[in-house]
Tab-separated table of C-alpha atoms in Angstrom:
chain	number	residue	atom	x	y	z
A	1	UNK	CA	0.000	0.000	0.000
A	2	UNK	CA	2.800	2.397	0.807
A	3	UNK	CA	4.448	1.669	-2.506
A	4	UNK	CA	1.219	2.381	-4.378
A	5	UNK	CA	0.719	5.630	-2.504
A	6	UNK	CA	4.196	6.796	-3.465
A	7	UNK	CA	3.433	6.114	-7.110
A	8	UNK	CA	0.376	8.359	-6.999
A	9	UNK	CA	2.114	11.336	-5.403
A	10	UNK	CA	3.394	14.012	-7.773
A	11	UNK	CA	7.160	14.410	-8.160
A	12	UNK	CA	8.794	17.018	-5.900
A	13	UNK	CA	9.566	20.468	-7.282
A	14	UNK	CA	12.955	22.017	-6.703
A	15	UNK	CA	13.329	25.747	-7.330
A	16	UNK	CA	10.209	25.637	-9.509
A	17	UNK	CA	8.739	28.943	-8.412
A	18	UNK	CA	9.952	32.390	-9.355
A	19	UNK	CA	9.419	33.370	-5.709
A	20	UNK	CA	12.506	31.376	-4.699
A	21	UNK	CA	15.104	33.542	-2.937
A	22	UNK	CA	17.676	33.168	-5.664
A	23	UNK	CA	15.200	34.577	-8.213
A	24	UNK	CA	14.011	37.327	-5.908
A	25	UNK	CA	17.543	38.544	-5.273
A	26	UNK	CA	18.233	38.760	-8.985
A	27	UNK	CA	21.863	37.833	-8.525
A	28	UNK	CA	21.667	34.522	-10.391
A	29	UNK	CA	19.040	35.408	-13.033
A	30	UNK	CA	20.850	35.984	-16.309
A	31	UNK	CA	18.684	36.451	-19.411
A	32	UNK	CA	20.724	35.498	-22.447
A	33	UNK	CA	20.097	35.927	-26.149
A	34	UNK	CA	19.094	32.271	-26.379
A	35	UNK	CA	16.448	32.826	-23.690
A	36	UNK	CA	15.010	35.786	-25.582
A	37	UNK	CA	14.988	33.735	-28.792
A	38	UNK	CA	13.105	30.916	-27.084
A	39	UNK	CA	10.557	33.302	-25.604
A	40	UNK	CA	9.950	35.051	-28.941
A	41	UNK	CA	9.584	31.711	-30.694
A	42	UNK	CA	6.953	30.603	-28.160
A	43	UNK	CA	5.089	33.894	-28.495
A	44	UNK	CA	5.043	33.781	-32.305
A	45	UNK	CA	4.078	30.113	-32.307
A	46	UNK	CA	1.124	30.784	-29.991
A	47	UNK	CA	-0.111	33.617	-32.222
A	48	UNK	CA	0.331	31.471	-35.331
A	49	UNK	CA	-1.605	28.558	-33.821
A	50	UNK	CA	-4.508	30.794	-32.836
A	51	UNK	CA	-4.684	32.659	-36.136
A	52	UNK	CA	-4.246	29.660	-38.446
A	53	UNK	CA	-6.740	27.402	-36.700
A	54	UNK	CA	-9.308	30.158	-36.301
A	55	UNK	CA	-9.058	30.831	-40.040
A	56	UNK	CA	-9.442	27.117	-40.768
A	57	UNK	CA	-12.588	26.850	-38.633
A	58	UNK	CA	-14.183	29.929	-40.206
A	59	UNK	CA	-13.436	28.983	-43.816
A	60	UNK	CA	-14.405	25.291	-43.810
A	61	UNK	CA	-17.704	26.146	-42.078
A	62	UNK	CA	-18.576	29.021	-44.422
A	63	UNK	CA	-21.243	28.807	-47.122
A	64	UNK	CA	-18.728	29.428	-49.886
A	65	UNK	CA	-16.667	26.391	-48.948
A	66	UNK	CA	-19.567	24.020	-48.194
A	67	UNK	CA	-19.731	22.817	-51.800
A	68	UNK	CA	-16.082	21.732	-51.740
A	69	UNK	CA	-16.128	19.496	-48.667
A	70	UNK	CA	-18.262	16.676	-47.360
A	71	UNK	CA	-20.016	17.100	-44.038
A	72	UNK	CA	-18.164	14.290	-42.256
A	73	UNK	CA	-14.610	15.552	-43.023
A	74	UNK	CA	-15.744	19.059	-42.104
A	75	UNK	CA	-16.786	17.895	-38.641
A	76	UNK	CA	-13.500	16.081	-38.111
A	77	UNK	CA	-11.382	18.987	-39.325
A	78	UNK	CA	-13.346	21.383	-37.131
A	79	UNK	CA	-12.720	19.116	-34.132
A	80	UNK	CA	-9.008	18.944	-34.885
A	81	UNK	CA	-8.746	22.699	-35.351
A	82	UNK	CA	-10.676	23.307	-32.115
A	83	UNK	CA	-8.303	20.990	-30.282
A	84	UNK	CA	-5.341	22.905	-31.692
A	85	UNK	CA	-7.001	26.159	-30.656
A	86	UNK	CA	-7.158	24.822	-27.099
A	87	UNK	CA	-3.420	24.120	-27.267
A	88	UNK	CA	-2.773	27.671	-28.479
A	89	UNK	CA	-4.895	29.109	-25.667
A	90	UNK	CA	-4.101	26.953	-22.616
A	91	UNK	CA	-0.661	25.410	-23.242
A	92	UNK	CA	1.777	27.289	-25.453
A	93	UNK	CA	1.349	30.879	-24.120
A	94	UNK	CA	2.310	29.800	-20.600
A	95	UNK	CA	5.763	28.747	-21.758
A	96	UNK	CA	6.837	32.324	-22.436
A	97	UNK	CA	7.940	33.330	-18.914
A	98	UNK	CA	9.552	29.975	-17.975
A	99	UNK	CA	11.657	30.121	-21.121
A	100	UNK	CA	12.750	33.646	-20.282
A	101	UNK	CA	13.423	33.363	-16.526
A	102	UNK	CA	14.072	29.594	-16.137
A	103	UNK	CA	11.440	29.297	-13.417
A	104	UNK	CA	7.743	28.441	-13.115
A	105	UNK	CA	5.762	31.492	-11.937
A	106	UNK	CA	2.278	29.914	-11.971
A	107	UNK	CA	2.397	27.594	-8.971
A	108	UNK	CA	2.414	23.836	-8.467
A	109	UNK	CA	-1.280	23.192	-9.143
A	110	UNK	CA	-1.241	24.966	-12.481
A	111	UNK	CA	1.907	23.066	-13.409
A	112	UNK	CA	0.051	19.786	-12.931
A	113	UNK	CA	-2.856	21.143	-14.972
A	114	UNK	CA	-0.424	22.065	-17.735
A	115	UNK	CA	1.073	18.587	-17.736
A	116	UNK	CA	-2.403	17.078	-17.934
A	117	UNK	CA	-3.448	19.363	-20.782
A	118	UNK	CA	-0.321	18.671	-22.825
A	119	UNK	CA	-0.837	14.931	-22.654
A	120	UNK	CA	-4.633	14.985	-23.035
A	121	UNK	CA	-4.765	17.394	-25.973
A	122	UNK	CA	-1.984	15.566	-27.798
A	123	UNK	CA	-3.795	12.247	-27.323
A	124	UNK	CA	-7.042	13.819	-28.475
A	125	UNK	CA	-5.362	14.994	-31.682
A	126	UNK	CA	-4.151	11.450	-32.267
A	127	UNK	CA	-7.674	10.073	-31.737
A	128	UNK	CA	-9.175	12.595	-34.188
A	129	UNK	CA	-6.556	11.681	-36.793
A	130	UNK	CA	-7.434	8.001	-36.345
A	131	UNK	CA	-11.113	8.832	-36.900
A	132	UNK	CA	-10.141	10.765	-40.019
A	133	UNK	CA	-8.187	7.764	-41.290
A	134	UNK	CA	-11.182	5.460	-40.743
A	135	UNK	CA	-13.474	7.949	-42.468
A	136	UNK	CA	-11.184	8.196	-45.499
A	137	UNK	CA	-10.822	4.417	-45.623
A	138	UNK	CA	-14.584	3.940	-45.819
A	139	UNK	CA	-14.954	6.767	-48.337
A	140	UNK	CA	-12.312	5.514	-50.767
A	141	UNK	CA	-12.827	1.745	-50.548
A	142	UNK	CA	-16.580	1.604	-49.892
A	143	UNK	CA	-17.961	4.775	-51.513
A	144	UNK	CA	-21.507	3.504	-52.059
A	145	UNK	CA	-21.969	2.507	-48.436
A	146	UNK	CA	-20.241	5.663	-47.198
A	147	UNK	CA	-22.374	8.086	-49.206
A	148	UNK	CA	-25.520	6.125	-48.446
A	149	UNK	CA	-25.140	6.745	-44.720
A	150	UNK	CA	-23.615	10.219	-44.825
A	151	UNK	CA	-25.018	11.989	-47.876
A	152	UNK	CA	-27.829	11.896	-50.410
A	153	UNK	CA	-25.676	12.726	-53.439
A	154	UNK	CA	-23.093	10.482	-55.167
A	155	UNK	CA	-21.469	12.004	-58.394
A	156	UNK	CA	-18.063	12.037	-59.947
A	157	UNK	CA	-17.520	15.441	-58.363
A	158	UNK	CA	-18.161	14.053	-54.888
A	159	UNK	CA	-15.555	11.363	-55.448
A	160	UNK	CA	-13.044	13.925	-56.676
A	161	UNK	CA	-13.594	16.066	-53.593
A	162	UNK	CA	-13.188	12.986	-51.415
A	163	UNK	CA	-9.873	12.224	-53.085
A	164	UNK	CA	-8.596	15.741	-52.407
A	165	UNK	CA	-9.699	15.546	-48.777
A	166	UNK	CA	-8.025	12.152	-48.368
A	167	UNK	CA	-4.732	13.451	-49.700
A	168	UNK	CA	-4.812	16.463	-47.392
A	169	UNK	CA	-5.724	14.450	-44.309
A	170	UNK	CA	-3.018	11.907	-45.067
A	171	UNK	CA	-0.444	14.706	-45.157
A	172	UNK	CA	-1.725	16.034	-41.830
A	173	UNK	CA	-1.464	12.570	-40.254
A	174	UNK	CA	2.071	12.162	-41.558
A	175	UNK	CA	3.011	15.587	-40.211
A	176	UNK	CA	1.665	14.632	-36.779
A	177	UNK	CA	3.806	11.473	-36.732
A	178	UNK	CA	6.934	13.353	-37.773
A	179	UNK	CA	6.438	16.134	-35.209
A	180	UNK	CA	5.349	14.122	-32.186
A	181	UNK	CA	7.515	11.000	-32.483
A	182	UNK	CA	10.794	12.622	-31.215
A	183	UNK	CA	9.024	13.968	-28.125
A	184	UNK	CA	7.454	10.557	-27.458
A	185	UNK	CA	10.826	8.807	-27.731
A	186	UNK	CA	12.381	11.344	-25.382
A	187	UNK	CA	9.680	10.834	-22.752
A	188	UNK	CA	9.979	7.045	-22.943
A	189	UNK	CA	13.774	7.117	-22.653
A	190	UNK	CA	13.704	9.615	-19.763
A	191	UNK	CA	11.088	7.576	-17.874
A	192	UNK	CA	12.855	4.237	-18.356
A	193	UNK	CA	16.415	5.343	-17.661
A	194	UNK	CA	15.744	8.136	-15.171
A	195	UNK	CA	18.180	10.406	-16.977
A	196	UNK	CA	17.718	14.103	-17.604
A	197	UNK	CA	17.660	15.270	-21.215
A	198	UNK	CA	19.803	18.320	-22.077
A	199	UNK	CA	17.907	21.573	-22.088
A	200	UNK	CA	18.483	22.333	-25.755
A	201	UNK	CA	17.185	18.939	-26.921
A	202	UNK	CA	14.252	19.079	-24.507
A	203	UNK	CA	13.196	22.508	-25.799
A	204	UNK	CA	13.620	21.429	-29.418
A	205	UNK	CA	11.583	18.211	-29.307
A	206	UNK	CA	8.897	19.614	-26.973
A	207	UNK	CA	8.108	22.677	-29.034
A	208	UNK	CA	8.485	20.770	-32.278
A	209	UNK	CA	5.638	18.539	-31.096
A	210	UNK	CA	3.525	21.512	-30.024
A	211	UNK	CA	4.138	23.261	-33.346
A	212	UNK	CA	2.106	20.535	-35.036
A	213	UNK	CA	-0.972	22.574	-34.103
A	214	UNK	CA	0.273	25.275	-36.469
A	215	UNK	CA	1.347	22.998	-39.323
A	216	UNK	CA	-2.056	21.288	-39.624
A	217	UNK	CA	-3.845	24.388	-41.026
A	218	UNK	CA	-0.788	25.270	-43.089
A	219	UNK	CA	-0.768	21.846	-44.774
A	220	UNK	CA	-4.463	22.128	-45.467
A	221	UNK	CA	-3.934	25.540	-47.061
A	222	UNK	CA	-0.953	24.297	-49.066
A	223	UNK	CA	-2.617	21.192	-50.526
A	224	UNK	CA	-6.163	22.462	-51.092
A	225	UNK	CA	-6.722	24.852	-53.967
A	226	UNK	CA	-10.380	25.502	-53.103
A	227	UNK	CA	-9.424	26.455	-49.557
A	228	UNK	CA	-6.913	29.018	-50.841
A	229	UNK	CA	-9.491	30.438	-53.238
A	230	UNK	CA	-12.180	30.834	-50.575
A	231	UNK	CA	-9.628	32.382	-48.179
A	232	UNK	CA	-8.753	34.954	-50.819
A	233	UNK	CA	-12.404	35.742	-51.510
A	234	UNK	CA	-13.214	36.141	-47.832
A	235	UNK	CA	-10.141	38.309	-47.298
A	236	UNK	CA	-11.090	40.620	-50.166
A	237	UNK	CA	-14.768	40.857	-49.222
A	238	UNK	CA	-14.632	40.894	-45.412
A	239	UNK	CA	-11.275	42.533	-44.658
A	240	UNK	CA	-10.630	44.828	-47.631
A	241	UNK	CA	-14.357	45.313	-48.410
A	242	UNK	CA	-13.823	44.598	-52.089
A	243	UNK	CA	-16.376	42.730	-54.144
A	244	UNK	CA	-16.183	41.509	-57.688
A	245	UNK	CA	-18.645	43.386	-59.873
A	246	UNK	CA	-21.060	41.180	-61.854
A	247	UNK	CA	-20.511	40.854	-65.550
A	248	UNK	CA	-23.845	42.496	-66.430
A	249	UNK	CA	-23.484	45.400	-64.001
A	250	UNK	CA	-23.343	47.912	-66.850
A	251	UNK	CA	-26.602	46.682	-68.291
A	252	UNK	CA	-28.297	46.889	-64.876
A	253	UNK	CA	-27.086	50.430	-64.264
A	254	UNK	CA	-28.240	51.734	-67.644
A	255	UNK	CA	-31.479	53.673	-67.804
A	256	UNK	CA	-34.323	53.520	-70.305
A	257	UNK	CA	-33.079	56.544	-72.165
A	258	UNK	CA	-29.633	55.021	-72.648
A	259	UNK	CA	-31.204	51.818	-73.985
A	260	UNK	CA	-33.201	53.826	-76.469
A	261	UNK	CA	-30.087	55.705	-77.501
A	262	UNK	CA	-28.273	52.399	-78.049
A	263	UNK	CA	-31.188	51.110	-80.118
A	264	UNK	CA	-31.201	54.371	-82.053
A	265	UNK	CA	-27.509	54.102	-82.796
A	266	UNK	CA	-27.894	50.501	-83.885
A	267	UNK	CA	-30.776	51.198	-86.285
A	268	UNK	CA	-29.693	54.600	-87.609
A	269	UNK	CA	-28.286	54.812	-91.146
A	270	UNK	CA	-24.615	55.636	-91.538
A	271	UNK	CA	-23.869	59.347	-91.383
A	272	UNK	CA	-22.125	61.032	-94.252
A	273	UNK	CA	-18.447	61.619	-93.704
A	274	UNK	CA	-18.788	65.370	-94.128
A	275	UNK	CA	-21.676	65.684	-91.699
A	276	UNK	CA	-20.218	63.716	-88.751
A	277	UNK	CA	-18.699	66.777	-87.112
A	278	UNK	CA	-21.679	69.147	-87.624
A	279	UNK	CA	-24.992	67.702	-86.410
A	280	UNK	CA	-26.849	70.985	-86.794
A	281	UNK	CA	-26.261	70.963	-90.518
A	282	UNK	CA	-28.013	67.658	-91.083
A	283	UNK	CA	-30.967	67.731	-93.385
A	284	UNK	CA	-34.547	67.228	-92.352
A	285	UNK	CA	-34.701	64.061	-94.378
A	286	UNK	CA	-31.852	62.472	-92.432
A	287	UNK	CA	-33.546	63.089	-89.070
A	288	UNK	CA	-36.755	61.683	-90.477
A	289	UNK	CA	-34.974	58.445	-91.394
A	290	UNK	CA	-33.473	58.192	-87.900
A	291	UNK	CA	-36.849	58.623	-86.207
A	292	UNK	CA	-38.559	56.292	-88.650
A	293	UNK	CA	-36.116	53.471	-87.915
A	294	UNK	CA	-36.076	54.182	-84.195
A	295	UNK	CA	-39.845	53.815	-83.716
A	296	UNK	CA	-40.203	51.003	-86.220
A	297	UNK	CA	-41.726	47.703	-85.210
A	298	UNK	CA	-38.350	45.963	-85.001
A	299	UNK	CA	-36.981	48.535	-82.561
A	300	UNK	CA	-40.092	48.419	-80.404
A	301	UNK	CA	-40.021	44.616	-80.335
A	302	UNK	CA	-36.375	44.730	-79.271
A	303	UNK	CA	-37.168	47.101	-76.408
A	304	UNK	CA	-40.088	44.863	-75.509
A	305	UNK	CA	-37.755	41.847	-75.121
A	306	UNK	CA	-35.324	43.891	-73.011
A	307	UNK	CA	-37.906	45.161	-70.540
A	308	UNK	CA	-40.139	42.081	-70.499
A	309	UNK	CA	-43.434	43.344	-71.936
A	310	UNK	CA	-45.950	40.545	-72.402
A	311	UNK	CA	-48.282	42.192	-74.903
A	312	UNK	CA	-46.895	42.601	-78.443
A	313	UNK	CA	-46.725	46.120	-79.723
A	314	UNK	CA	-48.544	46.924	-82.973
A	315	UNK	CA	-46.468	47.571	-86.059
A	316	UNK	CA	-45.779	51.213	-86.811
A	317	UNK	CA	-47.154	52.485	-90.095
A	318	UNK	CA	-44.921	54.311	-92.469
A	319	UNK	CA	-44.867	58.062	-92.106
A	320	UNK	CA	-43.534	60.774	-94.352
A	321	UNK	CA	-40.046	61.895	-93.656
A	322	UNK	CA	-40.685	65.542	-94.158
A	323	UNK	CA	-42.583	66.395	-90.976
A	324	UNK	CA	-39.933	66.248	-88.259
A	325	UNK	CA	-42.134	67.688	-85.501
A	326	UNK	CA	-44.724	64.920	-85.757
A	327	UNK	CA	-41.959	62.310	-85.693
A	328	UNK	CA	-40.485	63.799	-82.537
A	329	UNK	CA	-43.866	63.801	-80.789
A	330	UNK	CA	-44.423	60.159	-81.686
A	331	UNK	CA	-40.935	59.291	-80.450
A	332	UNK	CA	-41.585	61.002	-77.077
A	333	UNK	CA	-44.899	59.165	-76.694
A	334	UNK	CA	-43.310	55.763	-77.293
A	335	UNK	CA	-40.497	56.593	-74.838
A	336	UNK	CA	-42.991	57.491	-72.067
A	337	UNK	CA	-45.010	54.295	-72.611
A	338	UNK	CA	-41.898	52.162	-72.365
């Protein structure tokens, strides 16, 4: 019983608090360039983990990206990104001061909580990656059964999207193995032999494993073209407030008068070369031809198709070209009706 009780007690802490006399006196606290480098690396890594995973969660759950990803991989990726967000919030930021001052300023209880969170969140990432592997296995080898239980649509496009998701998730699983394996080997060797790992190696393998929370969104961005495209669109529309104008924006902004002018230009006879620069010198007959063609049945039918009139307009009878005033009045009447 005594032996079991000693196994359950936490290991003793020696000089673990920054309130120790040697830290309070300041005589033996020397902050080197390497300490500052470690602290800056931890700070930048924490910011990168938070920003990258928050972006991943927002993009893959947006309406623009919903057509590029299946619902099941989206849930798994959201869970993995949320787990990495927890690491960026509750684990990595608290390594800044210990790396700088070589002491633990947060107390013994919080140190045990930190140890628990590091192990639990890392194991949870491994479990989510295993679930992703099982999901991709069922999707690629048993597509009919997979889509029958998870979706109502099975097309070639769905299979292509599944292939892209499988490739990305495989890269993320491989990255997790590469990043976490050195830290796992170190912990096993230190526990079995009871030896203390050098500080440089301990810092390197520990923060290499924790940096996996940043590389997961980066790999997804690197290997997924649709994700990069949606990120760019959201950045332009939400951050820079820029929107792509529709192709028919000019037609929507044009007024009725401009449409009539366009129709007039399209149906008007070619102007003489000598009269192009002087419109006032045009003859009465020329203006009569312009008005006659403008209010002809073909022009009115064209305007009817543009503005969606349901009743056909009657054909316009021929009128003499000499009376310009009557032609202008008829033209104004047709313009008001339209």
